[in-house]
Protein backbone atom coordinates (compact mmCIF):
# COMPACT_ATOMS: atom_id res chain seq x y z
CA UNK A 1 0.00 0.00 0.00
CA UNK A 2 2.96 2.32 -0.47
CA UNK A 3 1.11 3.86 -3.41
CA UNK A 4 -1.84 4.83 -1.21
CA UNK A 5 0.53 6.66 1.13
CA UNK A 6 2.07 8.41 -1.87
CA UNK A 7 -1.38 9.35 -3.21
CA UNK A 8 -2.48 10.67 0.16
CA UNK A 9 0.77 12.56 0.71
CA UNK A 10 0.61 14.12 -2.76
CA UNK A 11 -3.03 15.12 -2.27
CA UNK A 12 -2.16 16.69 1.08
CA UNK A 13 0.76 18.65 -0.40
CA UNK A 14 -1.49 19.82 -3.25
CA UNK A 15 -4.19 20.86 -0.79
CA UNK A 16 -1.65 22.89 1.19
CA UNK A 17 -0.09 24.47 -1.91
CA UNK A 18 -3.48 25.43 -3.34
CA UNK A 19 -4.05 27.60 -0.25
CA UNK A 20 -0.65 29.33 -0.15
CA UNK A 21 -0.75 32.32 -2.47
CA UNK A 22 3.06 32.45 -2.54
CA UNK A 23 3.47 28.87 -3.83
CA UNK A 24 4.27 28.16 -7.50
CA UNK A 25 1.47 25.57 -7.51
CA UNK A 26 -1.08 28.21 -6.48
CA UNK A 27 -0.18 30.38 -9.48
CA UNK A 28 -0.42 27.48 -11.93
CA UNK A 29 -3.59 26.02 -10.36
CA UNK A 30 -5.66 29.20 -10.77
CA UNK A 31 -5.72 29.04 -14.61
CA UNK A 32 -6.43 25.29 -14.39
CA UNK A 33 -9.39 25.92 -12.05
CA UNK A 34 -10.71 28.57 -14.45
CA UNK A 35 -10.34 26.29 -17.48
CA UNK A 36 -12.03 23.33 -15.78
CA UNK A 37 -14.95 25.51 -14.66
CA UNK A 38 -15.57 26.58 -18.27
CA UNK A 39 -15.56 23.07 -19.75
CA UNK A 40 -18.86 21.68 -20.91
CA UNK A 41 -18.57 18.38 -22.75
CA UNK A 42 -15.46 19.39 -24.66
CA UNK A 43 -12.85 16.83 -25.55
CA UNK A 44 -9.87 17.30 -23.27
CA UNK A 45 -6.41 16.26 -24.37
CA UNK A 46 -3.32 15.84 -22.25
CA UNK A 47 -0.28 16.94 -24.22
CA UNK A 48 3.30 16.24 -23.22
CA UNK A 49 5.89 17.98 -25.35
CA UNK A 50 8.06 14.91 -26.00
CA UNK A 51 5.66 12.06 -25.23
CA UNK A 52 2.66 12.88 -27.44
CA UNK A 53 -0.96 13.42 -26.45
CA UNK A 54 -3.98 11.44 -25.32
CA UNK A 55 -7.68 12.13 -24.86
CA UNK A 56 -8.57 12.37 -21.18
CA UNK A 57 -11.64 10.24 -20.32
CA UNK A 58 -14.66 12.32 -19.31
CA UNK A 59 -14.79 10.70 -15.85
CA UNK A 60 -11.21 11.84 -15.19
CA UNK A 61 -12.09 15.36 -16.37
CA UNK A 62 -15.11 15.32 -14.06
CA UNK A 63 -12.90 14.20 -11.16
CA UNK A 64 -10.42 16.99 -11.90
CA UNK A 65 -13.28 19.50 -12.03
CA UNK A 66 -14.61 18.34 -8.65
CA UNK A 67 -11.14 18.41 -7.08
CA UNK A 68 -10.50 21.90 -8.47
CA UNK A 69 -13.76 23.22 -6.96
CA UNK A 70 -12.81 21.83 -3.55
CA UNK A 71 -9.26 23.18 -3.68
CA UNK A 72 -10.38 26.56 -5.02
CA UNK A 73 -12.69 27.12 -2.06
CA UNK A 74 -9.80 26.42 0.31
CA UNK A 75 -10.65 22.89 1.39
CA UNK A 76 -8.37 19.86 1.17
CA UNK A 77 -8.68 16.70 -0.86
CA UNK A 78 -7.85 13.15 0.19
CA UNK A 79 -7.14 10.49 -2.43
CA UNK A 80 -6.71 6.80 -1.71
CA UNK A 81 -6.82 3.46 -3.43
CA UNK A 82 -9.72 1.08 -3.07
CA UNK A 83 -8.58 -2.52 -2.73
CA UNK A 84 -10.03 -5.26 -4.91
CA UNK A 85 -11.16 -6.98 -1.75
CA UNK A 86 -13.06 -5.08 0.93
CA UNK A 87 -13.96 -5.63 4.55
CA UNK A 88 -17.65 -5.40 5.38
CA UNK A 89 -17.06 -1.93 6.86
CA UNK A 90 -15.36 -0.73 3.67
CA UNK A 91 -18.16 -2.22 1.56
CA UNK A 92 -20.69 -0.39 3.73
CA UNK A 93 -18.92 2.93 3.10
CA UNK A 94 -18.88 2.32 -0.67
CA UNK A 95 -22.60 1.51 -0.65
CA UNK A 96 -23.58 4.21 1.83
CA UNK A 97 -25.25 1.73 4.15
CA UNK A 98 -24.52 0.32 7.59
CA UNK A 99 -22.22 -2.64 8.19
CA UNK A 100 -25.14 -4.76 9.50
CA UNK A 101 -26.94 -4.11 6.20
CA UNK A 102 -23.92 -5.44 4.30
CA UNK A 103 -23.82 -8.51 6.58
CA UNK A 104 -27.52 -9.04 5.86
CA UNK A 105 -26.93 -8.77 2.09
CA UNK A 106 -24.13 -11.34 2.39
CA UNK A 107 -26.28 -13.69 4.50
CA UNK A 108 -29.10 -13.42 1.91
CA UNK A 109 -26.63 -14.28 -0.87
CA UNK A 110 -27.14 -10.91 -2.57
CA UNK A 111 -23.43 -10.12 -2.31
CA UNK A 112 -20.89 -12.94 -2.41
CA UNK A 113 -18.21 -13.14 0.25
CA UNK A 114 -15.52 -15.39 1.61
CA UNK A 115 -13.83 -15.62 4.96
CA UNK A 116 -10.29 -14.72 5.87
CA UNK A 117 -9.94 -16.32 9.27
CA UNK A 118 -13.10 -15.20 11.03
CA UNK A 119 -13.56 -12.04 8.95
CA UNK A 120 -15.67 -11.69 5.83
CA UNK A 121 -14.30 -10.16 2.65
CA UNK A 122 -16.19 -9.08 -0.44
CA UNK A 123 -14.88 -8.38 -3.93
CA UNK A 124 -15.01 -4.74 -5.00
CA UNK A 125 -16.52 -5.78 -8.36
CA UNK A 126 -19.40 -7.52 -6.52
CA UNK A 127 -20.05 -4.47 -4.34
CA UNK A 128 -20.02 -2.17 -7.38
CA UNK A 129 -22.31 -4.57 -9.32
CA UNK A 130 -24.78 -4.53 -6.42
CA UNK A 131 -24.57 -0.73 -6.28
CA UNK A 132 -25.31 -0.44 -10.03
CA UNK A 133 -28.22 -2.86 -9.65
CA UNK A 134 -29.63 -0.92 -6.68
CA UNK A 135 -29.36 2.39 -8.55
CA UNK A 136 -31.11 0.84 -11.56
CA UNK A 137 -33.92 -0.50 -9.36
CA UNK A 138 -34.32 2.89 -7.69
CA UNK A 139 -34.47 4.62 -11.07
CA UNK A 140 -37.10 2.16 -12.33
CA UNK A 141 -39.20 2.63 -9.18
CA UNK A 142 -38.96 6.42 -9.52
CA UNK A 143 -40.00 6.30 -13.19
CA UNK A 144 -42.94 4.01 -12.32
CA UNK A 145 -44.00 6.43 -9.59
CA UNK A 146 -43.80 9.37 -12.01
CA UNK A 147 -45.84 7.44 -14.61
CA UNK A 148 -48.48 6.63 -11.98
CA UNK A 149 -48.54 10.29 -10.95
CA UNK A 150 -49.12 11.26 -14.59
CA UNK A 151 -51.89 8.64 -14.94
CA UNK A 152 -53.65 10.03 -11.85
CA UNK A 153 -53.25 13.60 -13.04
CA UNK A 154 -51.19 14.63 -10.02
CA UNK A 155 -48.82 17.46 -10.85
CA UNK A 156 -46.62 19.62 -8.69
Tab-separated table of N, CA and C in Angstrom, residues 11-16 18-19 66-67 69-79:
chain	number	residue	atom	x	y	z
A	11	UNK	N	-1.773	14.369	-2.383
A	11	UNK	CA	-3.027	15.122	-2.268
A	11	UNK	C	-2.943	16.137	-1.140
A	12	UNK	N	-2.316	15.759	-0.041
A	12	UNK	CA	-2.162	16.687	1.083
A	12	UNK	C	-1.265	17.860	0.697
A	13	UNK	N	-0.141	17.566	0.030
A	13	UNK	CA	0.761	18.650	-0.398
A	13	UNK	C	0.054	19.577	-1.382
A	14	UNK	N	-0.738	19.002	-2.291
A	14	UNK	CA	-1.487	19.817	-3.250
A	14	UNK	C	-2.515	20.680	-2.538
A	15	UNK	N	-3.205	20.107	-1.564
A	15	UNK	CA	-4.195	20.862	-0.790
A	15	UNK	C	-3.546	22.042	-0.081
A	16	UNK	N	-2.367	21.818	0.495
A	16	UNK	CA	-1.654	22.895	1.189
A	16	UNK	C	-1.183	23.958	0.208
A	18	UNK	N	-2.367	24.715	-2.720
A	18	UNK	CA	-3.477	25.434	-3.338
A	18	UNK	C	-3.957	26.582	-2.460
A	19	UNK	N	-3.613	26.555	-1.182
A	19	UNK	CA	-4.047	27.596	-0.254
A	19	UNK	C	-2.950	28.597	0.088
A	66	UNK	N	-14.148	18.395	-10.038
A	66	UNK	CA	-14.609	18.344	-8.646
A	66	UNK	C	-13.473	18.675	-7.679
A	67	UNK	N	-12.289	18.134	-7.941
A	67	UNK	CA	-11.139	18.414	-7.083
A	67	UNK	C	-10.796	19.897	-7.150
A	69	UNK	N	-12.764	22.442	-7.705
A	69	UNK	CA	-13.755	23.220	-6.961
A	69	UNK	C	-13.444	23.175	-5.467
A	70	UNK	N	-13.116	21.992	-4.972
A	70	UNK	CA	-12.814	21.835	-3.545
A	70	UNK	C	-11.556	22.617	-3.178
A	71	UNK	N	-10.506	22.481	-3.975
A	71	UNK	CA	-9.259	23.181	-3.680
A	71	UNK	C	-9.429	24.691	-3.801
A	72	UNK	N	-10.193	25.131	-4.793
A	72	UNK	CA	-10.382	26.561	-5.018
A	72	UNK	C	-11.117	27.231	-3.859
A	73	UNK	N	-11.991	26.510	-3.191
A	73	UNK	CA	-12.692	27.118	-2.058
A	73	UNK	C	-11.898	27.013	-0.754
A	74	UNK	N	-10.679	26.438	-0.842
A	74	UNK	CA	-9.795	26.415	0.308
A	74	UNK	C	-9.842	25.146	1.123
A	75	UNK	N	-10.587	24.157	0.676
A	75	UNK	CA	-10.649	22.888	1.394
A	75	UNK	C	-9.587	21.933	0.852
A	76	UNK	N	-9.341	20.865	1.587
A	76	UNK	CA	-8.369	19.863	1.175
A	76	UNK	C	-9.033	18.680	0.513
A	77	UNK	N	-8.214	17.891	-0.156
A	77	UNK	CA	-8.677	16.698	-0.861
A	77	UNK	C	-7.867	15.510	-0.373
A	78	UNK	N	-8.525	14.384	-0.181
A	78	UNK	CA	-7.846	13.149	0.187
A	78	UNK	C	-8.096	12.142	-0.927
A	79	UNK	N	-7.040	11.485	-1.370
A	79	UNK	CA	-7.139	10.490	-2.430
A	79	UNK	C	-6.567	9.192	-1.887
